[in-house]
CSV table of C-alpha atoms in Angstrom, one decimal:
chain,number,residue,atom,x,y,z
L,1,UNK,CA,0.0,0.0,0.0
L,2,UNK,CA,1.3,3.4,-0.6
L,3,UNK,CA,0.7,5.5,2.4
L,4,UNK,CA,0.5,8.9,0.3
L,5,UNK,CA,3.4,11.5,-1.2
L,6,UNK,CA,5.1,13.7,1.1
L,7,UNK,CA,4.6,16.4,-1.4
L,8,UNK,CA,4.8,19.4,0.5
L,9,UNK,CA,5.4,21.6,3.9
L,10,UNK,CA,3.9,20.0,7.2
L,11,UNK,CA,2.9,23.8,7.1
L,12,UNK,CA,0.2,22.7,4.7
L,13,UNK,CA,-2.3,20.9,7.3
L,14,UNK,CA,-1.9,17.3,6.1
L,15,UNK,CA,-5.5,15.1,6.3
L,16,UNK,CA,-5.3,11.7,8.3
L,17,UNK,CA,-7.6,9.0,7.7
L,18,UNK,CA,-7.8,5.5,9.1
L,19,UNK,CA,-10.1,2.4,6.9
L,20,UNK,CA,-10.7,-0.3,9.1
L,21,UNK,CA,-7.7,-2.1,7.0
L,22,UNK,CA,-6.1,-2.3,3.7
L,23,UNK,CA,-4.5,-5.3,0.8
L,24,UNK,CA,-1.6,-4.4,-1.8
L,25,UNK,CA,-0.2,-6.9,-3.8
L,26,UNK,CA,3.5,-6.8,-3.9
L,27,UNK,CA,6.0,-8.0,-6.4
L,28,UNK,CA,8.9,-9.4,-4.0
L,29,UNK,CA,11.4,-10.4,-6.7
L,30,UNK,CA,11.0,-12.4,-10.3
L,31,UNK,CA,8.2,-14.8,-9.9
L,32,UNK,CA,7.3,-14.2,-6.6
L,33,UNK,CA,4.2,-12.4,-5.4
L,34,UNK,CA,3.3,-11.1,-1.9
L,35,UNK,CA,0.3,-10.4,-0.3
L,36,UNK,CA,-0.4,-8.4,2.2
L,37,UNK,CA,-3.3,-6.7,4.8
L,38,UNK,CA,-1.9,-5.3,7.5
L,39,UNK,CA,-4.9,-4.8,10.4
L,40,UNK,CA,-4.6,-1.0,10.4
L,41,UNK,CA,-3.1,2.0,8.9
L,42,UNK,CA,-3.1,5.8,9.1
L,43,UNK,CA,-3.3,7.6,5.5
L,44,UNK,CA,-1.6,10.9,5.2
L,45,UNK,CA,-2.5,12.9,1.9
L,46,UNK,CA,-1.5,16.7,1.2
L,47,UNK,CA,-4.7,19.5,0.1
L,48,UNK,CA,-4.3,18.7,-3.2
L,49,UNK,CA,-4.8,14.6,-3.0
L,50,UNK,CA,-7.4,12.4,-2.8
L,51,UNK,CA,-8.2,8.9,-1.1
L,52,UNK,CA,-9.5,6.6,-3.3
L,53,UNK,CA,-11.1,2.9,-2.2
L,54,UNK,CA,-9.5,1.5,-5.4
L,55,UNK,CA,-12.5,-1.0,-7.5
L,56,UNK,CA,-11.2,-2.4,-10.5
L,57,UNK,CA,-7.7,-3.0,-11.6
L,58,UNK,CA,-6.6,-4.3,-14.8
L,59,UNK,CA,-3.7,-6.2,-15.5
L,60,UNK,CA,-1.4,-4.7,-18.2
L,61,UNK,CA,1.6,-6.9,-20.4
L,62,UNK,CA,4.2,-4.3,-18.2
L,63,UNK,CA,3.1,-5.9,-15.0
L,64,UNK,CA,3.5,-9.2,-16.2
L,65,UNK,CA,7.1,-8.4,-17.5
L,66,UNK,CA,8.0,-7.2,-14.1
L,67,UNK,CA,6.8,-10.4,-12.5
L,68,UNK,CA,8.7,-12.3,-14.8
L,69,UNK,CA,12.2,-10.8,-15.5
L,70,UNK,CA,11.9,-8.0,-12.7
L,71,UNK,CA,12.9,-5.2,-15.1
L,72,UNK,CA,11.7,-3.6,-18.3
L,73,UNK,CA,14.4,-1.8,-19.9
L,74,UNK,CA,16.3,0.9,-17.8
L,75,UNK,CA,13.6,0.0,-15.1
L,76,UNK,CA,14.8,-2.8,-12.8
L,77,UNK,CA,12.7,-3.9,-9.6
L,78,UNK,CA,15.3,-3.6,-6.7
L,79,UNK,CA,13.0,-3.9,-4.2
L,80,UNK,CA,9.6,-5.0,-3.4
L,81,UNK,CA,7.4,-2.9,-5.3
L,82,UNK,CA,3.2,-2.7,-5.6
L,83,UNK,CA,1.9,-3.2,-8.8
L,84,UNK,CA,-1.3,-2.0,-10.7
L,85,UNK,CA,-1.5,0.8,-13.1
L,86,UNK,CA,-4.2,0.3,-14.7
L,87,UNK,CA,-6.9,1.7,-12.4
L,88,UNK,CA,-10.5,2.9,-11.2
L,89,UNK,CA,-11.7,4.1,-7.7
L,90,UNK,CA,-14.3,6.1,-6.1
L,91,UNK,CA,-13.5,9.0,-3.8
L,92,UNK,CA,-13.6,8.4,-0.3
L,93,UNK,CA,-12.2,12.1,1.3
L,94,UNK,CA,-10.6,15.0,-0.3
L,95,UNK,CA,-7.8,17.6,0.5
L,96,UNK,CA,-8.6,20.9,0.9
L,97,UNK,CA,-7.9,22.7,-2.4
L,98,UNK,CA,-10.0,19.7,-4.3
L,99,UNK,CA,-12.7,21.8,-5.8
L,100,UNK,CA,-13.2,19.0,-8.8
L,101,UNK,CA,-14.1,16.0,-6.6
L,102,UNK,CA,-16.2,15.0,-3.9
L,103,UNK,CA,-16.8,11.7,-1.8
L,104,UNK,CA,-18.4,9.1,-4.1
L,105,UNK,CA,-17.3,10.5,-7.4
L,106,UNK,CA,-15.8,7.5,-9.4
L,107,UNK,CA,-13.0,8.6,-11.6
L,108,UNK,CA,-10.3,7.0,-14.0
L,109,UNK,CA,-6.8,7.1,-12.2
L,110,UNK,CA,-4.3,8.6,-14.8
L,111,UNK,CA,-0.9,6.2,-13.1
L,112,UNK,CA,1.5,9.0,-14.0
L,113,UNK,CA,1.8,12.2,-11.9
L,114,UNK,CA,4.7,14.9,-13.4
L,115,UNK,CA,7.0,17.4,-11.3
L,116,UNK,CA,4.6,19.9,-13.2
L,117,UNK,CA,8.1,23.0,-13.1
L,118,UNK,CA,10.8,20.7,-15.5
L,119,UNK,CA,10.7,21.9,-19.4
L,120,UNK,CA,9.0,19.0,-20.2
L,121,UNK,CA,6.0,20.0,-18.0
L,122,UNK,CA,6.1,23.5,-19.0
L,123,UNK,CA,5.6,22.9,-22.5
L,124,UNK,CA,2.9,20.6,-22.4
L,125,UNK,CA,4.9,17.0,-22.6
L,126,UNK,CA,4.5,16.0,-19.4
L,127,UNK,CA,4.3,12.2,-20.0
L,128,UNK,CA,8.3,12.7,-20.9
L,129,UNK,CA,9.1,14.3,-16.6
L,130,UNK,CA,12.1,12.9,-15.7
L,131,UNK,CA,10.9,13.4,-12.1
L,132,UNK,CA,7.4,11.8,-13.2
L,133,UNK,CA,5.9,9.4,-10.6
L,134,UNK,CA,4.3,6.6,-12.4
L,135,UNK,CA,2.5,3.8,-10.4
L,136,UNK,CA,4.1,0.4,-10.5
L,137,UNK,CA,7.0,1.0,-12.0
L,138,UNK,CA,10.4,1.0,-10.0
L,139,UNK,CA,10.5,2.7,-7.9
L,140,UNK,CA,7.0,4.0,-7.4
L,141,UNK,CA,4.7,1.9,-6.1
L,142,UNK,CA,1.2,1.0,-7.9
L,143,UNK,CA,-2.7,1.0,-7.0
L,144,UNK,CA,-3.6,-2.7,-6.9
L,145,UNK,CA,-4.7,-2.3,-3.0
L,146,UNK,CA,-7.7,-1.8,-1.6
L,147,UNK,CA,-7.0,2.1,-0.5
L,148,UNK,CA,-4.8,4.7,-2.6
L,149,UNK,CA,-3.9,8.4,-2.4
L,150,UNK,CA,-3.4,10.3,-5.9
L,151,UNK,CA,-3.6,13.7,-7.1
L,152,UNK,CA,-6.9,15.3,-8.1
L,153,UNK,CA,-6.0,16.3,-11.3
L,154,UNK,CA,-4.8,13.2,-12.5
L,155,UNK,CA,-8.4,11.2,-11.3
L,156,UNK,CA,-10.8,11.7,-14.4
L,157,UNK,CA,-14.4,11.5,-13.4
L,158,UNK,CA,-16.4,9.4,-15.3
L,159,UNK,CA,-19.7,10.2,-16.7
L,160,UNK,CA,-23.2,8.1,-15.7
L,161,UNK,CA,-23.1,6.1,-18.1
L,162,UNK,CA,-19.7,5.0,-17.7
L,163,UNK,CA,-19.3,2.0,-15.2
L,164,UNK,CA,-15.6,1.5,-13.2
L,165,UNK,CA,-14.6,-1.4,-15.4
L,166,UNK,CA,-14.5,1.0,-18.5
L,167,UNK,CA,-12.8,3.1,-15.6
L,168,UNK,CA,-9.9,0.9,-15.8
L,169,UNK,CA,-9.7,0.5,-19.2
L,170,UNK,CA,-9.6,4.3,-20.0
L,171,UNK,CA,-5.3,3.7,-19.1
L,172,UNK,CA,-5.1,1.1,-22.1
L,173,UNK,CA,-7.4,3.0,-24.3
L,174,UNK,CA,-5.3,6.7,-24.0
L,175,UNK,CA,-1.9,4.6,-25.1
L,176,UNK,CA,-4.3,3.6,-28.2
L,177,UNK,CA,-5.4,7.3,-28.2
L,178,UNK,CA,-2.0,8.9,-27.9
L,179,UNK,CA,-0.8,6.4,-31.0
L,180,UNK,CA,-3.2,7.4,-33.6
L,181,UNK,CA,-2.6,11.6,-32.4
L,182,UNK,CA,1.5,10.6,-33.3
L,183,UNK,CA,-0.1,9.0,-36.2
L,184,UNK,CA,-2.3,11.6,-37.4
L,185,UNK,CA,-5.0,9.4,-38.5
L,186,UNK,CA,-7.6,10.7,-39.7
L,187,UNK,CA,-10.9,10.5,-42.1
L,188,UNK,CA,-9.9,8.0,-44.9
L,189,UNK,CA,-6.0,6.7,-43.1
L,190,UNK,CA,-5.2,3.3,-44.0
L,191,UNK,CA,-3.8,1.8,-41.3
L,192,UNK,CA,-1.6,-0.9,-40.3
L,193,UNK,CA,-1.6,-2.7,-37.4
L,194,UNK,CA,1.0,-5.3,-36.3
L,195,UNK,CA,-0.1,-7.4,-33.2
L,196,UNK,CA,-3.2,-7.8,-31.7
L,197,UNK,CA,-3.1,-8.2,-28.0
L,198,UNK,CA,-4.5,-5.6,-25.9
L,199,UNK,CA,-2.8,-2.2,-27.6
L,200,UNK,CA,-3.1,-3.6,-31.1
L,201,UNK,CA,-6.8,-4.1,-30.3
L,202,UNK,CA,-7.4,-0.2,-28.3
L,203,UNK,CA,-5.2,1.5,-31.2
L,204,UNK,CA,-8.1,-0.4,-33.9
L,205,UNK,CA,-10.6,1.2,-31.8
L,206,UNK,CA,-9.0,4.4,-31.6
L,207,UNK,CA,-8.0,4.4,-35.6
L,208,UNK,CA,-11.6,3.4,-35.8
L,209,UNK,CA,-13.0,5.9,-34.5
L,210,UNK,CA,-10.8,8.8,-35.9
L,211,UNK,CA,-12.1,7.7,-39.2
L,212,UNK,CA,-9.5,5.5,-40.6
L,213,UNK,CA,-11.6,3.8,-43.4
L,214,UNK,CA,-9.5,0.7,-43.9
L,215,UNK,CA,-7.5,-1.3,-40.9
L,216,UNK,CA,-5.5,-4.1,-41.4
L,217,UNK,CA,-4.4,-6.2,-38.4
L,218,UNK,CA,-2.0,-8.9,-38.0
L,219,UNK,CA,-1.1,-11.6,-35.0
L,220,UNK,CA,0.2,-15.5,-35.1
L,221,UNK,CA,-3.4,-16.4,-32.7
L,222,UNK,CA,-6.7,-17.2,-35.0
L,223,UNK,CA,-8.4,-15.7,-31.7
L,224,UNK,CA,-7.2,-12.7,-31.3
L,225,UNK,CA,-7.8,-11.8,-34.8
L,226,UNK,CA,-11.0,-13.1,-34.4
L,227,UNK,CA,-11.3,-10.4,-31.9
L,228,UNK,CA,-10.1,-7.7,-33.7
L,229,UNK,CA,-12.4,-8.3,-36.5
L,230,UNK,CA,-15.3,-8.5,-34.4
L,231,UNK,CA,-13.8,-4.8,-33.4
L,232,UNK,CA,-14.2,-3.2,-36.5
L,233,UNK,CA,-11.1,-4.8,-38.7
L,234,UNK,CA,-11.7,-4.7,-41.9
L,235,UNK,CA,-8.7,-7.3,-42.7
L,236,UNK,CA,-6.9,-9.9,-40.6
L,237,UNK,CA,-3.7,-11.5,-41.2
L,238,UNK,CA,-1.7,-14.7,-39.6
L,239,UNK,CA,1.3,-14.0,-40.2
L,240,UNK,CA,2.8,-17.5,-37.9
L,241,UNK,CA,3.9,-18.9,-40.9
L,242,UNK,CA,5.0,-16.4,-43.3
L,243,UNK,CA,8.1,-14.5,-44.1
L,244,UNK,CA,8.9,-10.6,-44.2
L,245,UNK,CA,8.3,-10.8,-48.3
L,246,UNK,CA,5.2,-13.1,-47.6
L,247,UNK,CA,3.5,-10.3,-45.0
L,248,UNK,CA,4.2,-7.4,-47.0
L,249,UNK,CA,2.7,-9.3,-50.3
L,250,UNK,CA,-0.6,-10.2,-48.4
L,251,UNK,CA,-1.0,-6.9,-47.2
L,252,UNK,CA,-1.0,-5.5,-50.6
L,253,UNK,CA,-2.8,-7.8,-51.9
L,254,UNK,CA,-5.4,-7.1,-49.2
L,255,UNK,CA,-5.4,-3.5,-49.1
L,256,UNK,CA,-4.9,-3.4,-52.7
L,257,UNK,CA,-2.5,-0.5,-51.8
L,258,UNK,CA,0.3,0.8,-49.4
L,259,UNK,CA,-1.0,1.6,-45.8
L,260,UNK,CA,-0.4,5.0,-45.1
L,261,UNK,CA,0.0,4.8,-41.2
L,262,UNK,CA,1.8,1.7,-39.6
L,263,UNK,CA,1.5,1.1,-35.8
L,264,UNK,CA,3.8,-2.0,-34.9
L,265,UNK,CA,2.0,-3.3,-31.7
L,266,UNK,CA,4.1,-6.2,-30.5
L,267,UNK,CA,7.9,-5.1,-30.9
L,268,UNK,CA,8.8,-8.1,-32.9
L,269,UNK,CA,11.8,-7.5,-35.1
L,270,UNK,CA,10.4,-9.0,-38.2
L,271,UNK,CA,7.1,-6.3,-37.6
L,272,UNK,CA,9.4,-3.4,-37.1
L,273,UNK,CA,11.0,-3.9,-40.7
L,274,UNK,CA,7.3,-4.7,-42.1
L,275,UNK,CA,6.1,-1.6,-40.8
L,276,UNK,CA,9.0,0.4,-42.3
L,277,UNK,CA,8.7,-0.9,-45.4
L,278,UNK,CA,5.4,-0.9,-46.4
L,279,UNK,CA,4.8,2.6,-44.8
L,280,UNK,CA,3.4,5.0,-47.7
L,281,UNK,CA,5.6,7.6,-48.8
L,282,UNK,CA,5.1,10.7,-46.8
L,283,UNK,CA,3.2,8.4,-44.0
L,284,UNK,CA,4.1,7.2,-40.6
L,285,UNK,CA,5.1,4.2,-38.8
L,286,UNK,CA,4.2,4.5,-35.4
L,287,UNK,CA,6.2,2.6,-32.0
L,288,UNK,CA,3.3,2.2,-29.0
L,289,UNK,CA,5.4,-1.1,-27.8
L,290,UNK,CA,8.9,-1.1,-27.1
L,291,UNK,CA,11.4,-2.3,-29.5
L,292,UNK,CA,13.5,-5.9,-28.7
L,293,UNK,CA,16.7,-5.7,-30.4
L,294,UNK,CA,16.9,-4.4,-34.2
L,295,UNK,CA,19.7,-5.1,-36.3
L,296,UNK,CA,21.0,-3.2,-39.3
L,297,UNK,CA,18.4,-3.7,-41.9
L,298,UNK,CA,18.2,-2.4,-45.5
L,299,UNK,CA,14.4,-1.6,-45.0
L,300,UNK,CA,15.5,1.7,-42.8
L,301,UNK,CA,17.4,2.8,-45.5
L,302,UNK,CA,14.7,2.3,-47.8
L,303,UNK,CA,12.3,4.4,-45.3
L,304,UNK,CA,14.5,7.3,-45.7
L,305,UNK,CA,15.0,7.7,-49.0
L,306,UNK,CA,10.7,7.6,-49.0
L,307,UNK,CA,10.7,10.3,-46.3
L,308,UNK,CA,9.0,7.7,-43.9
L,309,UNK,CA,8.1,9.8,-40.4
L,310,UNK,CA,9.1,6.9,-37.7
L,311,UNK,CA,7.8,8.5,-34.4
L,312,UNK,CA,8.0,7.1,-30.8
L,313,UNK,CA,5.0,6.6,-28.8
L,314,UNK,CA,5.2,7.0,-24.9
L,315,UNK,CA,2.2,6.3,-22.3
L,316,UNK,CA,0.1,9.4,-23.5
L,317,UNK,CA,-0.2,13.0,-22.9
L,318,UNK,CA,-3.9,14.8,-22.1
L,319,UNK,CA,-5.1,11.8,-23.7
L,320,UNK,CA,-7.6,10.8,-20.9
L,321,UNK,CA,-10.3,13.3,-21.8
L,322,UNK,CA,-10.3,12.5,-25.3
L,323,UNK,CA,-10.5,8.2,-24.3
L,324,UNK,CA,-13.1,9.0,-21.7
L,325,UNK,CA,-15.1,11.1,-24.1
L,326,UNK,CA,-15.3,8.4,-27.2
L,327,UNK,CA,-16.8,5.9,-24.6
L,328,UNK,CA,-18.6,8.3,-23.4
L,329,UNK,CA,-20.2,9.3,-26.6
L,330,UNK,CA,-20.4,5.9,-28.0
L,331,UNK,CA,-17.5,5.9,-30.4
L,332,UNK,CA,-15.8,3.2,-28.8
L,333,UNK,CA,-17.1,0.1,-26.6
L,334,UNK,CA,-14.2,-1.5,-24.6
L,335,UNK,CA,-16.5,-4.0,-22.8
L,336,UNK,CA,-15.2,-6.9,-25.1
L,337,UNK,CA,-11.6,-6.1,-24.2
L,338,UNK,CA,-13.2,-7.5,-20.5
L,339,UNK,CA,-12.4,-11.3,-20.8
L,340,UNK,CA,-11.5,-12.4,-17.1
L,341,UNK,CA,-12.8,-11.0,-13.6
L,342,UNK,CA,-10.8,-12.1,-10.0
L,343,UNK,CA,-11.1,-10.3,-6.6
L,344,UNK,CA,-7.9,-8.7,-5.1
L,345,UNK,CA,-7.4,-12.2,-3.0
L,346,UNK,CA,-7.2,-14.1,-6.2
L,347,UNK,CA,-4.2,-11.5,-7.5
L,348,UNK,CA,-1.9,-14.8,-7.9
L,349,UNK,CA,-4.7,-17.0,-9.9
L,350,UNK,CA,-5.4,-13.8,-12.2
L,351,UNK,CA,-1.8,-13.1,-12.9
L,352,UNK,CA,-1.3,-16.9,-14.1
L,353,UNK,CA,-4.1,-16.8,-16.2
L,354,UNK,CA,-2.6,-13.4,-17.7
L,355,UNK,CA,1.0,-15.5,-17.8
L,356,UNK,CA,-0.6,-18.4,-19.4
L,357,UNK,CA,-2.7,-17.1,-21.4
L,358,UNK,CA,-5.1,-19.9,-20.1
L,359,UNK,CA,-8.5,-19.5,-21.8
L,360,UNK,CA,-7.6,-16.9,-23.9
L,361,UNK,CA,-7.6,-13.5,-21.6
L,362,UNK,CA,-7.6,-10.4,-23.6
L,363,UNK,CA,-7.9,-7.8,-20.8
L,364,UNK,CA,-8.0,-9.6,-17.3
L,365,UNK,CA,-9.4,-7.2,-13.9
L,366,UNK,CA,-8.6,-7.4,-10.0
L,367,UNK,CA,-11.8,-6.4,-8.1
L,368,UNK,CA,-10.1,-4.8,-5.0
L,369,UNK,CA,-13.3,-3.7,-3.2
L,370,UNK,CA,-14.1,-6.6,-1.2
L,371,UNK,CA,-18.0,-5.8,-1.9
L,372,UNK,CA,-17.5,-6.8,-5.7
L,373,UNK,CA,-19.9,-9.5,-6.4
L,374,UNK,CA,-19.6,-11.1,-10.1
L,375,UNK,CA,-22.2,-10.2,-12.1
């Protein structure tokens, strides 16, 4: 559990508050999970937090990475560390100088909370802080526990006819979100998508609902392409058994065309030089996962000399809003993302399925208030 920021003076006249007790689950090393409920703790949040009883949880690739190789990239789990970013609560008490908020108000918890003074900040890229605090990964501790203190600005409150499960999802959704604004799509992109797990499948809804009119998606599982077309794809491709030259054939033969956006969704080597090469001249490829290792390849060369944009894509940036408001609207449905359901004392049993990929989990959820009954 994290027992709130000490973000400011004592000067500022902290709030205390004590629940009758409180569960995190804990990543102890590789493999190893803890978890823990202590019989009593004291909250201490600064005037500009809020305490959250935390309801629905969602369990993202990252978190499964961390489980199993303790580190992703430069970040490396040296100690114990709570996991959970993906996250919805309802308000339980407020700071002081919380005028958007009040007790009972569910919101969307946005993981990442920036230094708010560093250039980054000041010119609108805040997702880039080097001083950002981002929940669950090292060393900041995450939300999967039953209480949690964040700042009000970065809880989204969700409309009426938004539930807390699409609460949850609104932190996979904004990556999607953020993609296709790198991308630019817009009315009549054809778009590209390689991989269809969980971003693949929130960056076709997002592409979607921009107003790409043709999407392409490809993955080595029948069943997640199944999925994707019953998103809105308007082509699917297994790619398991076919080369580069073989991908990039069937694409075109598909789309009867170049696409003119690329996202590559998985990080696979073989998709990044796909992607790069069958990019449109004057078009985009577009990086939402993070790359394995990429050797030399004549494709990049080829990129450049079509004036191929290849652009990074990091978390998100005001992206919330936007993801919130396409549910909101109707534009996007993220309920059949929702393919598994656990309560926080089930955390292990939920993980393996995610591991596994036992009975085909798409997006799998931690119900952390203990009043969750399945429906």
């Amino acid at each position: 559990m994290q027992l709130g920021k000490w973000t400011g003076s004592l000067k500022k006249y902290w709030h205390r508050y004590s629940p009758s007790i409180n569960s995190s689950s804990r990543l102890i090393e590789p493999f190893r999970m803890q978890q823990k409920t202590p019989e009593c703790i004291y909250i201490i949040f600064s005037l500009s937090e809020v305490l959250l009883q935390i309801e629905v949880v969602g369990i993202c690739g990252s978190d499964v990475h961390y489980l199993v190789h303790g580190r992703i990239g430069p970040f490396v789990v040296n100690k114990p560390m709570i996991i959970g970013h993906e996250a919805s609560g309802t308000v339980v008490k407020v700071g002081k100088k919380v005028k958007n908020l009040k007790p009972g108000d569910h919101v969307a918890i946005e993981p990442g909370v920036p230094c708010r003074f560093c250039w980054y900040c000041k010119t609108g890229d805040y997702h880039l802080c080097k001083d950002i605090f981002f929940c669950a990964t090292p060393p900041d501790d995450g939300n999967l526990s039953r209480y949690y203190v964040h700042e009000a600005d970065f809880c989204h409150l969700l409309p009426p006819n938004m539930d807390l499960e699409d609460g949850a999802l609104m932190e996979p959704l904004s990556v999607g979100v953020h993609a296709c604004k790198r991308g630019n799509v817009r009315v009549g992109a054809i778009c590209l998508i390689l991989g269809a797990g969980p971003i693949g499948l929130v960056t076709l809804l997002s592409a979607k609902a921009m107003g790409a009119s043709k999407i392409i998606i490809t993955d080595v599982h029948d069943i997640k392409l199944q999925m994707a077309k019953r998103l809105g794809a308007d082509y699917t491709i297994n790619i398991e058994h076919l080369s580069k030259k073989g991908i990039i054939n069937k694409i075109r033969e598909l789309l009867g065309e170049d696409p003119t956006i690329s996202f590559d969704c998985c990080g696979m080597e073989q998709c990044v030089r796909v992607a790069v090469t069958v990019s449109h001249k004057d078009w985009r490829s577009c990086y939402p996962c993070r790359f394995r290792k990429i050797r030399d390849d004549p494709s990049l060369a080829s990129a450049l000399m079509r004036e191929v944009d290849i652009r990074g894509v990091f978390r998100y940036n005001n992206d919330y809003p936007t993801a919130i408001e396409m549910v909101k609207t109707g534009k996007i449905n993220v309920k059949p993302l929702i393919t598994h359901h656990y309560t926080l004392e089930d955390t292990l049993k939920a993980f393996h399925t995610a591991m596994t990929q036992e009975g085909n989990p798409i997006k799998v959820l931690i119900h952390a208030n203990p009043n969750w009954k399945a429906k």
